[in-house]
Short mmCIF file of C-alpha atoms in Angstrom, two decimals:
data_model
loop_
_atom_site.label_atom_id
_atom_site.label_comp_id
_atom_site.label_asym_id
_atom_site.label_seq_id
_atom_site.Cartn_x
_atom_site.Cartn_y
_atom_site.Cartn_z
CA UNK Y 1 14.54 -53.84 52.31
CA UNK Y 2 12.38 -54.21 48.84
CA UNK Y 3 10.89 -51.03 47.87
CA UNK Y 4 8.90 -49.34 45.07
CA UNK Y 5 10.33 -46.29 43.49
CA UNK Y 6 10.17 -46.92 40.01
CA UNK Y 7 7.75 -49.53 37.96
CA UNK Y 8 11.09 -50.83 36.66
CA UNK Y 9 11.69 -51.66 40.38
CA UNK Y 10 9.23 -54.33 39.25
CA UNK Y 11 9.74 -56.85 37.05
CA UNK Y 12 7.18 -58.36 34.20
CA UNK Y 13 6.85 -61.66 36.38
CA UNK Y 14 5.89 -59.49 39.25
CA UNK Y 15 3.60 -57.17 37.07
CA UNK Y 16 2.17 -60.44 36.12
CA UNK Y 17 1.84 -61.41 39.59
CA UNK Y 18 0.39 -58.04 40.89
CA UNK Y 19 -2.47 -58.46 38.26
CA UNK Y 20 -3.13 -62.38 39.17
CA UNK Y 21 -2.98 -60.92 42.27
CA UNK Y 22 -5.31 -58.28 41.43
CA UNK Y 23 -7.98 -59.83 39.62
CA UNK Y 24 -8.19 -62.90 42.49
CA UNK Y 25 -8.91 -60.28 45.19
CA UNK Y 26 -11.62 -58.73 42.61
CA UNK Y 27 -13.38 -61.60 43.05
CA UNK Y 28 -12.52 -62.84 46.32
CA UNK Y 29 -12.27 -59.99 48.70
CA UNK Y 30 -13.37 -61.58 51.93
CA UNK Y 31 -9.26 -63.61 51.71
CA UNK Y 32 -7.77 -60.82 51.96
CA UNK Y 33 -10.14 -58.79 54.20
CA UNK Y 34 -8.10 -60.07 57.43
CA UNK Y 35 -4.45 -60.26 55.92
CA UNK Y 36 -2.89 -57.24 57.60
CA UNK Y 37 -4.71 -57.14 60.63
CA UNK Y 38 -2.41 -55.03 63.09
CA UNK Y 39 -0.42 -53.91 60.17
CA UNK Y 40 0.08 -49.98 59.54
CA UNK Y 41 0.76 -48.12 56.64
CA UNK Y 42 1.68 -44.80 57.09
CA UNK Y 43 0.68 -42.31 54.59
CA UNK Y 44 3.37 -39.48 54.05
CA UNK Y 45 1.81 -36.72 51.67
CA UNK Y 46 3.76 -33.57 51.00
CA UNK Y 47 1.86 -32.23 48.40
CA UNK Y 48 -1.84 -32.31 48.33
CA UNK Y 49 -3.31 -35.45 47.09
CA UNK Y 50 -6.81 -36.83 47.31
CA UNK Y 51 -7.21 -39.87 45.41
CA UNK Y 52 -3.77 -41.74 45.94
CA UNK Y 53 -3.92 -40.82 49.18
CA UNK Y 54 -7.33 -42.02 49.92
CA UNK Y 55 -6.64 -45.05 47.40
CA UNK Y 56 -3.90 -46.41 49.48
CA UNK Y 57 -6.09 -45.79 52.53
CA UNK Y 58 -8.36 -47.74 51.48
CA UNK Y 59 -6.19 -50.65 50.03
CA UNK Y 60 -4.62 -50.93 53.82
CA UNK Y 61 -8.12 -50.78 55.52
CA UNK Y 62 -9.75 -53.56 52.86
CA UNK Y 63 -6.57 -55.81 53.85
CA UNK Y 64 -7.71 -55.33 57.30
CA UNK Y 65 -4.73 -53.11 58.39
CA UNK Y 66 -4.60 -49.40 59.85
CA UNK Y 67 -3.36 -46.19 58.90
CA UNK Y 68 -1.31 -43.55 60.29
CA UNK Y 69 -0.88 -40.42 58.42
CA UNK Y 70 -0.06 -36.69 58.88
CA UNK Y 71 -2.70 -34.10 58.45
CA UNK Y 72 -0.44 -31.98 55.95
CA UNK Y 73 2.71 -30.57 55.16
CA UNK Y 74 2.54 -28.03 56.55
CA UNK Y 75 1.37 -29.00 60.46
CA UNK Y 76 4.39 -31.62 60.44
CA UNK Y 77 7.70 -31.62 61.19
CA UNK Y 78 9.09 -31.09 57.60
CA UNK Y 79 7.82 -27.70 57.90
CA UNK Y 80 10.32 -27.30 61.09
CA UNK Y 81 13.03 -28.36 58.89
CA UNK Y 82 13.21 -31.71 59.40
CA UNK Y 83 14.92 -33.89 56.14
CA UNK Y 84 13.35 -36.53 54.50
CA UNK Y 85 15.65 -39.01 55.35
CA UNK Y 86 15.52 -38.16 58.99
CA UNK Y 87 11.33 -38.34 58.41
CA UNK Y 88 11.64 -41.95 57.46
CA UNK Y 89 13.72 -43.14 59.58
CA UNK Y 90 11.22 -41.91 62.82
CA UNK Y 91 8.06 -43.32 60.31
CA UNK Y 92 9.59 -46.31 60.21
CA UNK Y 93 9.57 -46.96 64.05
CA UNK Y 94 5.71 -46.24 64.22
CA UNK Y 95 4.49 -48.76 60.32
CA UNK Y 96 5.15 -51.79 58.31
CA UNK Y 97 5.06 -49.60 55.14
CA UNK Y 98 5.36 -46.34 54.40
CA UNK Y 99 3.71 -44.60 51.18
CA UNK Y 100 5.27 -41.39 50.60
CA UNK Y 101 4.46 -38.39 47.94
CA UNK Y 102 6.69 -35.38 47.88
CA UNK Y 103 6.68 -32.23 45.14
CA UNK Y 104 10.91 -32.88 45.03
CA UNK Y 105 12.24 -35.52 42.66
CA UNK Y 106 13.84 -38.61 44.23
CA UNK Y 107 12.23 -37.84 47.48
CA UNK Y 108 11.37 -41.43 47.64
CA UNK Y 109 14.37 -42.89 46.98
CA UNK Y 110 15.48 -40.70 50.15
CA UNK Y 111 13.08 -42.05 51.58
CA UNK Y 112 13.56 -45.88 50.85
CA UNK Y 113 17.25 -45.36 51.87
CA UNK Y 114 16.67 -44.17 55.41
CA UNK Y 115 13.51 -46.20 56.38
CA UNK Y 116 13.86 -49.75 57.80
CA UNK Y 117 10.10 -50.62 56.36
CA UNK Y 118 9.41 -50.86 52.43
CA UNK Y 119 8.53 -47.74 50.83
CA UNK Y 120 6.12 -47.40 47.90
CA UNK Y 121 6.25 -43.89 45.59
CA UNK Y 122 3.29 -42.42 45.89
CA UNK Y 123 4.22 -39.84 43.52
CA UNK Y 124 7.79 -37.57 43.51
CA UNK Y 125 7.10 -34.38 41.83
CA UNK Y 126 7.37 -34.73 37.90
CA UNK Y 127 9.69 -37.67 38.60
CA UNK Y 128 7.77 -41.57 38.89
CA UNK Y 129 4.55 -42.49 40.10
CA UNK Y 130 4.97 -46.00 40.00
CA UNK Y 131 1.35 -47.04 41.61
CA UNK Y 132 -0.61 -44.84 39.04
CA UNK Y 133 1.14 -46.62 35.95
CA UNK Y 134 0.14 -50.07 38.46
CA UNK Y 135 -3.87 -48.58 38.08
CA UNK Y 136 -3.03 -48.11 34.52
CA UNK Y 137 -1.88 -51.39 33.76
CA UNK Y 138 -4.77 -53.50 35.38
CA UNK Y 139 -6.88 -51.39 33.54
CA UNK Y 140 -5.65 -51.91 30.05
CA UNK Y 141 -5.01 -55.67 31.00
CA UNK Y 142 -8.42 -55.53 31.99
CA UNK Y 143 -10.09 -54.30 28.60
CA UNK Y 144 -7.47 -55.65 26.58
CA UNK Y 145 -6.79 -59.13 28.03
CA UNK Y 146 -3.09 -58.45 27.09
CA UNK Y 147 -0.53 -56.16 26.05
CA UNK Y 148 0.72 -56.77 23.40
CA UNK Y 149 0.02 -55.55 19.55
CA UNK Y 150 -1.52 -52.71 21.27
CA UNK Y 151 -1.14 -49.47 19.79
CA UNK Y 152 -1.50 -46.57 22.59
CA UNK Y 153 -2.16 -42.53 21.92
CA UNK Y 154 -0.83 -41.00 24.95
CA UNK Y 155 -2.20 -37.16 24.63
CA UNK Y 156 -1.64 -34.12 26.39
CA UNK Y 157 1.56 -32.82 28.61
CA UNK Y 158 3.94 -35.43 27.67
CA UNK Y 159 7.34 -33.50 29.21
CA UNK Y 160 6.53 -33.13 32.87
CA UNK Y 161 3.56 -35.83 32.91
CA UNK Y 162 5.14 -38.63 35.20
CA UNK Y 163 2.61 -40.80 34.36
CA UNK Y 164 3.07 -41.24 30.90
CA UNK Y 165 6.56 -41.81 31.24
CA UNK Y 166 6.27 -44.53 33.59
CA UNK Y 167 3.28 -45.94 30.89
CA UNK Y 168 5.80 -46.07 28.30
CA UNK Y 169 8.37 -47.77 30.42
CA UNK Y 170 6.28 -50.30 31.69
CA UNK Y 171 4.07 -50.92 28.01
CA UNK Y 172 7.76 -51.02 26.22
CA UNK Y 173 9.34 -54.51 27.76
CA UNK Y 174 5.81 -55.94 26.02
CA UNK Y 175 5.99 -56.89 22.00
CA UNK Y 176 4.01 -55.41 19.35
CA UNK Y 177 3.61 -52.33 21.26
CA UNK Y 178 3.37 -49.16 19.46
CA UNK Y 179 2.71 -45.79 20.45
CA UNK Y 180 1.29 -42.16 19.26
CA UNK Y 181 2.86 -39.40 21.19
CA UNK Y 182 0.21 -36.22 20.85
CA UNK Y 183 1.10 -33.05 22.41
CA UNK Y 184 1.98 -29.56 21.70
CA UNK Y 185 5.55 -28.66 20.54
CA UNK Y 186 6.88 -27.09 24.05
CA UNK Y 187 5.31 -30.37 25.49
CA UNK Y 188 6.71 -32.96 23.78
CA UNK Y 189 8.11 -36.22 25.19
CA UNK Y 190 11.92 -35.35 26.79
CA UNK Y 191 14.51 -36.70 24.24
CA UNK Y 192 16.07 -38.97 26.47
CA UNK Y 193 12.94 -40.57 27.08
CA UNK Y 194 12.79 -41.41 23.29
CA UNK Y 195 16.33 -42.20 22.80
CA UNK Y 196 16.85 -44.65 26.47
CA UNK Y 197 13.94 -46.20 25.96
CA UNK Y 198 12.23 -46.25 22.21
CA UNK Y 199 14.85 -46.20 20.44
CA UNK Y 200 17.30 -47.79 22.50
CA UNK Y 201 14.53 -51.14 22.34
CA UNK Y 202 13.46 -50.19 18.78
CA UNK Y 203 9.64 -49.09 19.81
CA UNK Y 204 7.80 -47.73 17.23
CA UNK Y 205 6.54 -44.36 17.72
CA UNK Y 206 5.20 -41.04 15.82
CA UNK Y 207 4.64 -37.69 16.94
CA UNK Y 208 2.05 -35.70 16.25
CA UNK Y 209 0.13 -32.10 17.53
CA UNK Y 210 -3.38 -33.64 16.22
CA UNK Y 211 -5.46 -35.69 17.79
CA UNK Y 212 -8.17 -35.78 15.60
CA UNK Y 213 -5.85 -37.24 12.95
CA UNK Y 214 -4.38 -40.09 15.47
CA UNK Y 215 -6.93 -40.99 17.29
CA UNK Y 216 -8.54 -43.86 14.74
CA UNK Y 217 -5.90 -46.54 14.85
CA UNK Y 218 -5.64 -45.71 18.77
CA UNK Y 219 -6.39 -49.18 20.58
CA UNK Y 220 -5.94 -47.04 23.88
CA UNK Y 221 -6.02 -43.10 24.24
CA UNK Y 222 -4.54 -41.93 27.48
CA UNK Y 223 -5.25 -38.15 28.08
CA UNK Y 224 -3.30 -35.92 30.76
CA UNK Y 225 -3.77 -32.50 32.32
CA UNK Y 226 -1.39 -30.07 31.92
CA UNK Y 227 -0.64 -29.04 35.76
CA UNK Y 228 0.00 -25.98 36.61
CA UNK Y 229 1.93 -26.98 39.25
CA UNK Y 230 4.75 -28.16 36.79
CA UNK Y 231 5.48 -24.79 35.10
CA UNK Y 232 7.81 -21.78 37.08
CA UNK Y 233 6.29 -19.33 34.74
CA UNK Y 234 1.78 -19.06 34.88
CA UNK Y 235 2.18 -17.60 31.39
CA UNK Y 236 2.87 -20.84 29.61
CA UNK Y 237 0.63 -22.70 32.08
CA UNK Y 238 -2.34 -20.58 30.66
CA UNK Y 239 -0.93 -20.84 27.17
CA UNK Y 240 -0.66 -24.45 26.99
CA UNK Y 241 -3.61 -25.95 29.30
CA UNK Y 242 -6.25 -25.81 26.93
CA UNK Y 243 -4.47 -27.72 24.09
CA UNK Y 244 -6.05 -31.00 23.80
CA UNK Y 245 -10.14 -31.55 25.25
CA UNK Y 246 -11.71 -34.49 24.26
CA UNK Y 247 -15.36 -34.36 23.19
CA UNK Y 248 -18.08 -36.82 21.41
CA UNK Y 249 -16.61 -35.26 17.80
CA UNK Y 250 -13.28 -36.38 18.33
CA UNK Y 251 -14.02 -39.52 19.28
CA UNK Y 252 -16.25 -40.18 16.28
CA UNK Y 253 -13.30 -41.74 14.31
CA UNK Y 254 -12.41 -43.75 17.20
CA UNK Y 255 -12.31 -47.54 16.81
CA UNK Y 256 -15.57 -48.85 18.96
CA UNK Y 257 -13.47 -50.84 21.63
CA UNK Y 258 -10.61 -48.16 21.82
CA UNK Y 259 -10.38 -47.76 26.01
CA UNK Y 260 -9.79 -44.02 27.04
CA UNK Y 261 -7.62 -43.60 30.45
CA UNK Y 262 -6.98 -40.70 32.39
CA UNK Y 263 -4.90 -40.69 35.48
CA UNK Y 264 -7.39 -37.96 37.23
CA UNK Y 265 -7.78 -35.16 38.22
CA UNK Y 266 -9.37 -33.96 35.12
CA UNK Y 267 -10.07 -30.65 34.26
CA UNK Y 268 -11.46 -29.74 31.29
CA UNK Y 269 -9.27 -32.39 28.58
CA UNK Y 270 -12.56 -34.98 28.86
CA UNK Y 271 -15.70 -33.47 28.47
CA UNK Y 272 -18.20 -34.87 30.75
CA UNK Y 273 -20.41 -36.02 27.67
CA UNK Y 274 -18.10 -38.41 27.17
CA UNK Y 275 -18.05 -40.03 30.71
CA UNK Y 276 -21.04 -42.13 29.80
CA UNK Y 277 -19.35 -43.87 26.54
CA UNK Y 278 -18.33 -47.04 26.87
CA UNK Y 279 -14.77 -46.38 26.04
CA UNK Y 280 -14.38 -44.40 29.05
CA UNK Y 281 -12.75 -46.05 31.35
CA UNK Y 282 -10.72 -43.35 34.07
CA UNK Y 283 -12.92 -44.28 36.71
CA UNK Y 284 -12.45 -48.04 36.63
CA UNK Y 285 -8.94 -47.22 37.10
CA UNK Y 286 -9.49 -45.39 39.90
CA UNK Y 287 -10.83 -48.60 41.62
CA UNK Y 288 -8.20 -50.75 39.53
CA UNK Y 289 -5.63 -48.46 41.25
CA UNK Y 290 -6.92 -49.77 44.84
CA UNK Y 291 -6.44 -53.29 44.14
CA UNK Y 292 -3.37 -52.73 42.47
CA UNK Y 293 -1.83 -51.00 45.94
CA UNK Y 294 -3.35 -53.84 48.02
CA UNK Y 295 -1.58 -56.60 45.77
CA UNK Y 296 1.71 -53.93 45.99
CA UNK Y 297 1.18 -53.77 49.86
CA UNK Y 298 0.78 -57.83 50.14
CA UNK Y 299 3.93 -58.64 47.85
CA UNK Y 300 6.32 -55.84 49.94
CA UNK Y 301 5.31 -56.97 52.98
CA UNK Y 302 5.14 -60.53 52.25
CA UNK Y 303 9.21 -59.83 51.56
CA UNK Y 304 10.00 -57.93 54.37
CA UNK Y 305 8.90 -60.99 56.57
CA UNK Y 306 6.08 -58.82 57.92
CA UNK Y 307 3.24 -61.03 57.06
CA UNK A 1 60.55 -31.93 34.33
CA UNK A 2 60.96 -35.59 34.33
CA UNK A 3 58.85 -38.10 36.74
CA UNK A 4 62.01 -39.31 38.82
CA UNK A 5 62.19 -35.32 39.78
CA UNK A 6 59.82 -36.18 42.55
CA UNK A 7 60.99 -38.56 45.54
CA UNK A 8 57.40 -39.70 46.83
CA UNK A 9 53.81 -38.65 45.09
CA UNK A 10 51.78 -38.59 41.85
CA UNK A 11 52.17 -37.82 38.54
CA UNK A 12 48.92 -36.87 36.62
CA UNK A 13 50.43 -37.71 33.14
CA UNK A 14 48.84 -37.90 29.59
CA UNK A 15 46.33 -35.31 30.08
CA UNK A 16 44.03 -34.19 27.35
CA UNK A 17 46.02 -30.49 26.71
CA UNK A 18 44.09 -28.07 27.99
CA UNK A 19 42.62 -30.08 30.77
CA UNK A 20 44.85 -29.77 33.25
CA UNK A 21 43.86 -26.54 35.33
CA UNK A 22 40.13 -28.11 35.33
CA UNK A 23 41.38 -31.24 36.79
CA UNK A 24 43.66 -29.41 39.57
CA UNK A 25 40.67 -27.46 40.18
CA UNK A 26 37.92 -30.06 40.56
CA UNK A 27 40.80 -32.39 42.34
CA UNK A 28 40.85 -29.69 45.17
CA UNK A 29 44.81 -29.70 44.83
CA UNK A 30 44.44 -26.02 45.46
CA UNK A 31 43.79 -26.32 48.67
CA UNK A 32 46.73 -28.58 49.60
CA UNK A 33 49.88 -27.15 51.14
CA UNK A 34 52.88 -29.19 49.35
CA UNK A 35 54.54 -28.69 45.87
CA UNK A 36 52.14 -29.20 42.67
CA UNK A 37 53.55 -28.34 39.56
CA UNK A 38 51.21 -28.15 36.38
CA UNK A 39 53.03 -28.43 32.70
CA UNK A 40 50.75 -27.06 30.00
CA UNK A 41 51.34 -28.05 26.40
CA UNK A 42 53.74 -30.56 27.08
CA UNK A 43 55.21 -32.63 24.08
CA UNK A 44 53.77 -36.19 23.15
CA UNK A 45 54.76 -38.58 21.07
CA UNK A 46 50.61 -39.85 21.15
CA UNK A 47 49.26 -36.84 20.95
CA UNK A 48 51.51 -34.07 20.41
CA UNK A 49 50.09 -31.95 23.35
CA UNK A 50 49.60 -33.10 27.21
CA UNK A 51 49.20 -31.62 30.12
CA UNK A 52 50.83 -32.90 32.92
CA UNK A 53 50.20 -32.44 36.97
CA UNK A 54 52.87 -33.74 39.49
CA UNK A 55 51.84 -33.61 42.66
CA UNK A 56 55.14 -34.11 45.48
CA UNK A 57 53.45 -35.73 48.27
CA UNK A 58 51.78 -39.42 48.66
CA UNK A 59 48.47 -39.08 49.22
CA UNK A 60 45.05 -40.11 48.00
CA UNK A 61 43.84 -39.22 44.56
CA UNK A 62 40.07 -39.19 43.70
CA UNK A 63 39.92 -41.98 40.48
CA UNK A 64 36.52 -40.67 39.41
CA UNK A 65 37.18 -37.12 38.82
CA UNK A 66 40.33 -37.91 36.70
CA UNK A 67 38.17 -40.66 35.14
CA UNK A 68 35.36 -38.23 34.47
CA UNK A 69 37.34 -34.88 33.13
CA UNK A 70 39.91 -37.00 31.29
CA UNK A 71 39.90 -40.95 30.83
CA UNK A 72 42.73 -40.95 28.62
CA UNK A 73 44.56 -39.97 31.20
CA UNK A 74 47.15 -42.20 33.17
CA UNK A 75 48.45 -42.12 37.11
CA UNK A 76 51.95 -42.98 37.89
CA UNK A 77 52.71 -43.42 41.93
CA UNK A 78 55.98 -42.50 42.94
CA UNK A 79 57.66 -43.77 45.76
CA UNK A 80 61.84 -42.68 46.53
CA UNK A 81 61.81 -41.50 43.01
CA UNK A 82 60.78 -44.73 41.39
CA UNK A 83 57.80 -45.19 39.22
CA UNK A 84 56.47 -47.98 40.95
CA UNK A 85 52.66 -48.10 39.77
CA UNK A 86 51.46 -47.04 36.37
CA UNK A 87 47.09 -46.62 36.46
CA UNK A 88 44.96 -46.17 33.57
CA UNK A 89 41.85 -44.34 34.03
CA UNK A 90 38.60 -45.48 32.75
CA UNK A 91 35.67 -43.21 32.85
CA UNK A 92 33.96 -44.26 36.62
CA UNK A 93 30.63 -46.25 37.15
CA UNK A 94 29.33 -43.61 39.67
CA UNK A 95 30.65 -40.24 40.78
CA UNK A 96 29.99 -39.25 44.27
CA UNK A 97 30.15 -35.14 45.02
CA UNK A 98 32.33 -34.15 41.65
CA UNK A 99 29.38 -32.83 40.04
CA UNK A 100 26.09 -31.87 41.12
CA UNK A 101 22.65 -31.51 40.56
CA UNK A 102 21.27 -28.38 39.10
CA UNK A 103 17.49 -29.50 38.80
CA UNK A 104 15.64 -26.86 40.71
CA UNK A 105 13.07 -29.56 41.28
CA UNK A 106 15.42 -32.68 43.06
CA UNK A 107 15.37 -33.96 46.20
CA UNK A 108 19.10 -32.30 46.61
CA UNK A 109 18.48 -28.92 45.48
CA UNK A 110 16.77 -28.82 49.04
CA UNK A 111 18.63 -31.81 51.18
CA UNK A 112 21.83 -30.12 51.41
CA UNK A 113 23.36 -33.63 53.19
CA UNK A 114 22.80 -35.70 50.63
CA UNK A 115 25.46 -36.23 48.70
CA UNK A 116 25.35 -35.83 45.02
CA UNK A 117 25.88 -39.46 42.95
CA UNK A 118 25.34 -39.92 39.45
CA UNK A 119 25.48 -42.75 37.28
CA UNK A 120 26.75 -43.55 34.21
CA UNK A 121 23.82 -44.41 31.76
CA UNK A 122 25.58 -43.97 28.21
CA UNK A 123 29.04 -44.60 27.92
CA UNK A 124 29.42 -44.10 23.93
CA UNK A 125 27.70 -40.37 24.83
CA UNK A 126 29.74 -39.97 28.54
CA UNK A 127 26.07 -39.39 29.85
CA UNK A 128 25.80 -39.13 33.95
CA UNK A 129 22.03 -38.87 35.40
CA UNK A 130 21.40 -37.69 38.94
CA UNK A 131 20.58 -41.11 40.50
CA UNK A 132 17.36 -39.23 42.71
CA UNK A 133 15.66 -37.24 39.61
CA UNK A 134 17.69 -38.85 36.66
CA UNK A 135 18.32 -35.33 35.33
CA UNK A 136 21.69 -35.69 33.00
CA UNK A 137 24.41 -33.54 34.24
CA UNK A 138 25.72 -30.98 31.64
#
């Protein structure tokens, strides 16, 4: 049974086909609006989400399917003990598809083991969060056209921020990409991150602790929040979460078509003066994000001989 | 001690010196209630010092631990006090429950059935990654 835990899971022929897929329900919606009538996805959320959560919701209702979900954590039956393997395997008797988000790392893959449905990551702790980096991709194809020769700041907490991983991942099997790693020192990209995957495929890449002095060759700035639900120890969390805020001075030596994404929540990194620039761009990949599960959702249960 | 002084078992030979009490250790041979003699600082002709583990009884020997502590390492079954197989060790694809996950944050600090597996990702560098969070094992 095919299943989403990683973006590598997918390959660039199926990115490619996830976009296609994308952009042909953006402007045909009312094809898809019936294609998983009587379907269900059930929506497994461990740790408190809103807009994945409410994104794949959404994705599942505009393909014409339902949803099953539990309230929270803590009213189901993980908080009587039960395992997540044992969780999927009872899900999967009840849905088609099962999105799951858990705070542990390789919850999913747990997951995806045990159930007899595909399983899509909706986030495992500080691990992969393939469907964000899917949001992220339209979004840049989207503004872009392509990408390649694209050279991408990626600013903020760069150790536990799964997103940006996953970003760098997907944006390094793609040529002429280079990218700008900003973030404080006790932040920094993890080492093996830069050795298995930029150096290992010869990426170029700089570091830096200033934005101000990256951010005009940037062709793409992607900010992140530093979440305090990352750190064991509030001190650093206080310390650190302030580092980076983007404001209408910074951006001043911006190029004019440079696209700033932001995998939301944001906090206080983007000031709100900056929402109405054209460069911003975070809330188109909120909706990007939507069609992005809906192609996901199509292609897994297309496999799985469910539709 | 000379391998033909065992009539039916294993011999544990060419191990990196030093190595030897980890390897009885993390092979569980502790535990098992027949003769095991361990030979410390052994001579050899390759490399001057070996350990050296005979074990007198015929029975299964976990590949990926000796393949993880010591890959130079070779296995020699015994059967009526003839050498009659002669394994080298390479260091294992996966290992299943030989080492485990210390990431306070994976799945299996909290799953306590799931079994432990990590995969080789760097052979030149002998790096193993926890297959759930990818965490490299130390």
């Amino acid at each position: 049974m095919r299943s989403v835990i990683d973006i590598l899971d997918l390959s660039v022929e199926e990115l490619e086909g996830l976009i296609q897929t994308s952009l042909d329900i953006i402007q045909r919606p009312a094809e898809y609006s019936e294609l998983c009538r009587g379907k269900k996805l059930a929506t497994l959320f461990f740790e408190p989400s809103t807009r994945t959560r409410m994104s794949f919701e959404a994705a599942m209702y505009e393909l014409g399917g339902n949803v099953i979900s539990m309230s929270s954590a803590a009213s189901s039956s993980a908080a009587k003990g039960e395992s997540v393997a044992d969780t999927a395997r009872v899900v999967s008797c009840y849905a088609d598809i099962i999105a799951i988000r858990h705070p542990k790392e390789g919850a999913a893959l747990v997951a995806s083991e045990n159930a007899t449905v595909p399983v899509i990551n909706a986030g495992d702790g500080g691990h992969c969060h393939p469907t964000q980096t899917l949001a992220d991709l339209l979004t840049i194809y989207r503004e872009k056209g392509s990408f390649e020769d694209l050279t991408v700041g990626l600013c903020g907490d760069l150790k536990f921020g799964r997103t940006v991983h996953s970003l760098i991942n997907a944006l390094s099997r793609y040529s002429g990409v280079k990218f700008v790693l900003i973030s404080p020192e006790e932040l920094k990209v993890p080492s093996y991150v830069k050795r298995d995957v930029l150096k290992q495929k010869g990426i170029p890449y700089v570091q830096t602790t200033s934005l101000e002095d990256a951010i005009p060759e940037l062709d793409i700035l992607y900010m992140t929040r530093v979440q305090r639900e990352r750190f064991f120890n509030e001190e650093d969390y206080l310390r650190l979460k302030d580092s980076y805020i983007l404001t209408p001075d910074k951006l001043r030596g911006a190029k004019e078509d440079m696209s700033i994404l932001h995998p939301l929540p944001r906090v206080n990194e983007i000031s709100v003066a900056i929402d109405k620039d054209p460069r911003a761009c975070y809330f188109k990949q909120v909706l990007n994000g939507k069609y992005m599960r809906m192609a996901l959702m199509r292609l897994l249960l297309k496999e799985a001989g469910t539709l | 001690m000379n391998i033909d002084s065992i009539q039916n078992g294993v011999v544990i030979d060419h191990i990196t010196a030093g190595k030897g009490m980890l390897l009885y250790s993390l092979l569980g041979l502790d535990a098992l209630d027949v003769s095991v003699a361990i030979i410390k600082n052994a001579v050899s002709e390759k490399k001057g010092k070996k350990d050296i583990i005979k074990i007198d009884a015929d029975i299964p020997v976990d590949f990926q631990v000796i393949g993880y502590v010591d890959p130079g390492a070779t296995l020699n079954i015994i059967r009526e006090g003839q050498l009659v197989e002669k394994r080298d060790v390479e260091l294992p694809d996966t290992l299943t429950d030989v080492i485990f996950c210390r990431n306070p944050r994976c799945i299996t600090s909290t799953e306590q059935e799931l079994r432990h597996i990590f995969r080789l990702t760097d052979r030149e560098k002998r790096v193993y990654r926890c297959v759930y969070c990818e965490t490299a094992a130390k």
